[in-house]
Short mmCIF file of C-alpha atoms in Angstrom, two decimals:
data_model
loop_
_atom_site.label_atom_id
_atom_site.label_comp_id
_atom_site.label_asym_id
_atom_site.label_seq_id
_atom_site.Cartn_x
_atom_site.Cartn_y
_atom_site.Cartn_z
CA UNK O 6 116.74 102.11 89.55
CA UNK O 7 117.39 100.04 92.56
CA UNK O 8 120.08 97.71 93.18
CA UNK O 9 119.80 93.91 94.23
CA UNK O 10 119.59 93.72 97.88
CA UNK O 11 122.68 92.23 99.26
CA UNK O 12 123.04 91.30 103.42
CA UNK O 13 123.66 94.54 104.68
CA UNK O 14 123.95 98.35 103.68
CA UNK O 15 124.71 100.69 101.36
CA UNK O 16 121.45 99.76 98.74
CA UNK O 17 120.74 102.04 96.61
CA UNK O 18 117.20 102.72 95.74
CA UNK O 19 114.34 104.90 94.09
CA UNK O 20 111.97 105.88 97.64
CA UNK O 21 111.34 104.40 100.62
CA UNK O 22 108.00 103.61 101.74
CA UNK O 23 107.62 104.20 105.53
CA UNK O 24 105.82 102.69 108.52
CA UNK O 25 104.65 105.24 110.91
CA UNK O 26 104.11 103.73 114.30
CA UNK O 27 107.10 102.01 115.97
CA UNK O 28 109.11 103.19 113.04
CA UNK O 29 109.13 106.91 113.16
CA UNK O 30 106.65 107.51 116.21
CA UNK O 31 106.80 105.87 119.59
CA UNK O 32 102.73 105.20 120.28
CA UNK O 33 103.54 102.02 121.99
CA UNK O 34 102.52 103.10 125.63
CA UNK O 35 99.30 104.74 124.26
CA UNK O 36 98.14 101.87 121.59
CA UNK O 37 98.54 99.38 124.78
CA UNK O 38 96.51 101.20 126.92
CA UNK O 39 93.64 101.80 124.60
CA UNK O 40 93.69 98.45 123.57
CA UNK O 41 93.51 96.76 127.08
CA UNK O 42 91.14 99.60 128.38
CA UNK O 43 88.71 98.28 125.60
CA UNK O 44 89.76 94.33 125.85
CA UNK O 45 88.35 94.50 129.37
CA UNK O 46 85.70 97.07 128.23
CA UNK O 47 84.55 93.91 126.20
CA UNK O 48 85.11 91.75 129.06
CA UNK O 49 88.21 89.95 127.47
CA UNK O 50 90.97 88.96 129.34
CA UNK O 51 92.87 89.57 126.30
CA UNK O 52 95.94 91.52 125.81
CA UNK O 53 97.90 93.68 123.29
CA UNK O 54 100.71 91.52 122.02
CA UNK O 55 103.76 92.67 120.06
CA UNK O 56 101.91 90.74 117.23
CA UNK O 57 99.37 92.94 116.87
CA UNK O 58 101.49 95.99 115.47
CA UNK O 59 101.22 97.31 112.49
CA UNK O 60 98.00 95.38 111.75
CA UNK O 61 94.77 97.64 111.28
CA UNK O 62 92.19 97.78 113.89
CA UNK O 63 89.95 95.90 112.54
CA UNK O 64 91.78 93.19 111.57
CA UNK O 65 92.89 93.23 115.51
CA UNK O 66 89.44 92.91 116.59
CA UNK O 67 88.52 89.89 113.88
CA UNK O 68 91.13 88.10 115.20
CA UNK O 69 90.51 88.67 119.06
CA UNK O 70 86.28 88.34 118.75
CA UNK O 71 85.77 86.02 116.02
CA UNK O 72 82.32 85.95 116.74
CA UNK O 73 81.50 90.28 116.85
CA UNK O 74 78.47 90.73 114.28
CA UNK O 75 79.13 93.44 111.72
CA UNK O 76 77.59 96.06 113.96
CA UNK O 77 79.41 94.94 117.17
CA UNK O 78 82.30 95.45 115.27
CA UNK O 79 81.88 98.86 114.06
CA UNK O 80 81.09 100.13 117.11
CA UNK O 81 84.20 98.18 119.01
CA UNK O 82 86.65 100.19 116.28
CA UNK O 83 84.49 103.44 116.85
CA UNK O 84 85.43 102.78 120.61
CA UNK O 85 89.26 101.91 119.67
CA UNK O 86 89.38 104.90 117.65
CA UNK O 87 88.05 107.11 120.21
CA UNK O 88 90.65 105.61 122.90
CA UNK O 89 93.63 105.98 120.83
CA UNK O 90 92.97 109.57 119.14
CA UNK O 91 92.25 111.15 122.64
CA UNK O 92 95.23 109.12 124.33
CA UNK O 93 98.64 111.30 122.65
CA UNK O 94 99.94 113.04 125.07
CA UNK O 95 102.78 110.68 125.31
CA UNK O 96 103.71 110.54 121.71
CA UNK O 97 107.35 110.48 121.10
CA UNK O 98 109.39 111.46 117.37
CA UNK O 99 112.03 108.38 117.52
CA UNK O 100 115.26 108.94 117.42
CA UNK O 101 116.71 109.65 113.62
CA UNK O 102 113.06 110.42 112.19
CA UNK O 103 113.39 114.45 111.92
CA UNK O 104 117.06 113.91 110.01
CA UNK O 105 115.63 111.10 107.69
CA UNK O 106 112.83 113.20 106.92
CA UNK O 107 114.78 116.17 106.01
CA UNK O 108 117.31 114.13 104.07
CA UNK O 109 114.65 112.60 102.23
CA UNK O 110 113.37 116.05 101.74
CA UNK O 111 116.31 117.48 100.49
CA UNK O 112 116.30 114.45 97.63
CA UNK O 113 112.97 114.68 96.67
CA UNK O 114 114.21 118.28 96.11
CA UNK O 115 117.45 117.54 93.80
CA UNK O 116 115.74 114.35 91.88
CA UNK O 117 112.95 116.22 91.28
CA UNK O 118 110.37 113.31 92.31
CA UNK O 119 108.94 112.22 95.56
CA UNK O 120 111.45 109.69 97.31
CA UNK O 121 109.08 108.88 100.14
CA UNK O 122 105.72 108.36 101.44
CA UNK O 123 104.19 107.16 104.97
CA UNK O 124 102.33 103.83 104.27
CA UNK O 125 100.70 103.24 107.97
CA UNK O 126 97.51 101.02 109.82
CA UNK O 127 96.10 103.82 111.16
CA UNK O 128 93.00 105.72 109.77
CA UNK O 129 93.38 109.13 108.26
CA UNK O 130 91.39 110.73 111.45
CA UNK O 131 94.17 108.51 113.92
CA UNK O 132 97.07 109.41 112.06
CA UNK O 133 96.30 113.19 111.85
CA UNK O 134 95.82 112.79 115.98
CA UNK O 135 99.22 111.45 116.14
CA UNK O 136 101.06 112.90 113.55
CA UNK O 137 100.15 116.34 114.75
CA UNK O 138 101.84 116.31 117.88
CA UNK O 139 105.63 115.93 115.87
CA UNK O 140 105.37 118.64 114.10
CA UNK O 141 106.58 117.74 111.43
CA UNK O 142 105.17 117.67 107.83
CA UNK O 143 103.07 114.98 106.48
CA UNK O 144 103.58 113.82 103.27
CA UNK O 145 100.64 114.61 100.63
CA UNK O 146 100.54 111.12 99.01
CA UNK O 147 100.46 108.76 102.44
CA UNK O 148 98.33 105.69 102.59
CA UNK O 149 96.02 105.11 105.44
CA UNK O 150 94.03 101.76 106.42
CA UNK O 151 91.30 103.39 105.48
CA UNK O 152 92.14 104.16 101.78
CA UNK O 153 92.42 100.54 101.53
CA UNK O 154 90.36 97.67 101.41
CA UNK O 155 92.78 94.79 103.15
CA UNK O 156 95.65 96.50 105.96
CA UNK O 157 98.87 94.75 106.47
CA UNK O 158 99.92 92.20 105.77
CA UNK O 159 98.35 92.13 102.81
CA UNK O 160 99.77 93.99 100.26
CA UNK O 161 97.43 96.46 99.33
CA UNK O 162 99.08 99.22 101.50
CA UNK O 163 102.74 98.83 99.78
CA UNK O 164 101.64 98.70 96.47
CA UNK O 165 99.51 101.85 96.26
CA UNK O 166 102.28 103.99 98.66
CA UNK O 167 104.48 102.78 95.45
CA UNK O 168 101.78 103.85 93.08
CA UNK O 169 101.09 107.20 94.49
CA UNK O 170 104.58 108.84 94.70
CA UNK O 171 105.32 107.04 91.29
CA UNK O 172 107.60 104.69 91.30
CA UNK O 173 107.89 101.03 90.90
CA UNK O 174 107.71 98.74 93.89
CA UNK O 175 110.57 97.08 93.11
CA UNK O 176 112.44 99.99 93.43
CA UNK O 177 111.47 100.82 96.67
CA UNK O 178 112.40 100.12 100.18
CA UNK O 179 109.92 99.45 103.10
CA UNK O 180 110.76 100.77 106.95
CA UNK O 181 109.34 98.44 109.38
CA UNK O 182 108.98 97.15 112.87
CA UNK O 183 106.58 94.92 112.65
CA UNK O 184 106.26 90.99 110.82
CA UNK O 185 102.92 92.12 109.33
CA UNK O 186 104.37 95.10 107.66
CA UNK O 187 107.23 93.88 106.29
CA UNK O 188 105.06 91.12 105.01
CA UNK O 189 103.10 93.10 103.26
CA UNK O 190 105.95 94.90 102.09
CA UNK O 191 107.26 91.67 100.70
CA UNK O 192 104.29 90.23 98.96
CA UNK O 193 104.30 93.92 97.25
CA UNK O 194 107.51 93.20 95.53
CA UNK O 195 109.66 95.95 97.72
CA UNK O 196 113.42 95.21 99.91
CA UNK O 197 112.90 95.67 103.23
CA UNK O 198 114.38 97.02 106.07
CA UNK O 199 113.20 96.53 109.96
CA UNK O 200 113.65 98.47 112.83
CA UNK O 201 113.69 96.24 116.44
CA UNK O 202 111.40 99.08 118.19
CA UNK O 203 108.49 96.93 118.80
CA UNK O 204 109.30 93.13 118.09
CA UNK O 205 111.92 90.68 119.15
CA UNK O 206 114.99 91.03 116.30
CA UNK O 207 114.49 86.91 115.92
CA UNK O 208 110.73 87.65 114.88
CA UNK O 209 112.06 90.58 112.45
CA UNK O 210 114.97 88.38 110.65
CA UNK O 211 113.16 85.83 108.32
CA UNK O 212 111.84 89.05 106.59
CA UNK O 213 114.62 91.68 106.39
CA UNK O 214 118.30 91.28 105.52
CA UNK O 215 119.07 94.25 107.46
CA UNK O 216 118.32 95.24 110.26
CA UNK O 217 118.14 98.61 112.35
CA UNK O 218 118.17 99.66 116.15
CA UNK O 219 116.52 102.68 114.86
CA UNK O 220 116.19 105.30 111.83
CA UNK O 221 119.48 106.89 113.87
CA UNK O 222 121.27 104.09 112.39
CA UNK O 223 120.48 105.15 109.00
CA UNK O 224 122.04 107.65 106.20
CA UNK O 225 120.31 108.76 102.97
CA UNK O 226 121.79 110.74 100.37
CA UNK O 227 121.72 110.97 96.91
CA UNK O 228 123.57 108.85 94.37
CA UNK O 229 123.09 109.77 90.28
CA UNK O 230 119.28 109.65 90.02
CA UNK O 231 118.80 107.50 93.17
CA UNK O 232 118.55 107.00 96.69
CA UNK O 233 121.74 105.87 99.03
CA UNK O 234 120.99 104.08 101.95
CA UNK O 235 124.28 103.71 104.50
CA UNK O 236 124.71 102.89 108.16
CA UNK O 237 125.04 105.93 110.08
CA UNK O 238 128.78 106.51 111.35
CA UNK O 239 129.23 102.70 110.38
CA UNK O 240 126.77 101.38 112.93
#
């Protein structure tokens, strides 16, 4: 059972419901490049804009060629796709994402119950790209963009990361570091928390009381039959 969010930490809380990209992977460098590489491929002078994180592919393209037929667009997120899933070499684990995960490992452990899930834009084939170069384990019940018919910031996402590790979504907490995500978290009835990895902390503020330089600056423990979320060393 979760408590009211008040302004800042300790909350407590039933799971958390994490963003992958920006939040516990740096990809920034590598979605950038594939993005502009196909922008001009299209002969756009269009560019990736800190807007355009978290939000699926796409949605990305709708919104930069209005016009695309149906067909044009498949084959411009085949192309994305292609760019981004061969482009990982420079994939970096953020800083606090191995401890969080363990931690959150360790609780799903004693409660008994999931406590967390990965809820990201990605497709199943991109995340596995990415994902796979952390080494670290991926969690059986995460949601992918395309396990859903509307991506951030609609709520779809949120609501069936809830669904699948079984808990209410007002007892759960969303990890983001982008507006659309923590939108979508929102509109699913979840608290949420941001991380300023990817967008300006102004942008970030209207939809999270609390706000996080990184996962590093977070603690989770248990507390009874929930989740305790603290600032790390008092940050």
């Amino acid at each position: 059972m979760s408590t009211a969010p008040t302004a800042d930490l300790p909350w407590r809380t039933s799971a958390l419901l994490l963003d992958m990209d920006g939040t516990l992977i740096d990809s920034g460098p590598t979605v950038v490049r594939a993005w502009n590489t196909l922008f001009a491929e299209l002969g756009s002078t269009a560019t990736f804009e800190h807007d355009m994180h978290g939000t699926p592919a796409k949605q990305v393209l709708a919104r930069v060629f209005p016009d695309m037929t149906e067909d044009e667009l498949a084959a411009a997120h085949a192309r994305i796709e292609q760019l981004e899933s061969d482009d990982v070499s420079e994939i970096v684990i953020l800083p606090g994402t191995a401890r969080i995960l363990e931690q959150l490992d360790t609780a799903s452990q004693q409660l008994g119950r999931p406590t967390w899930t990965i809820v990201t834009s990605c497709t199943q084939a991109l995340f596995g790209a990415r994902w796979a170069t952390t080494g670290l384990p991926a969690p059986e019940s995460l949601v992918t963009a395309d396990q859903v018919e509307r991506g951030k910031p609609d709520p779809a996402p949120y609501l069936l990361g809830a669904e699948r590790i079984g808990v209410d979504p007002a007892h759960a907490v969303v990890i983001e570091d982008s507006v659309g995500g923590l939108r979508s978290g929102i509109d699913a009835g979840c608290a949420t928390i941001a991380v300023t990895t990817t967008t300006p902390a102004a942008d970030l503020e209207p939809y999270a009381p609390v706000l996080l330089t990184s996962l590093d600056d977070l603690e989770v423990s248990v507390e009874g039959d929930d989740l305790l979320l603290s600032r790390r060393g008092g940050v």
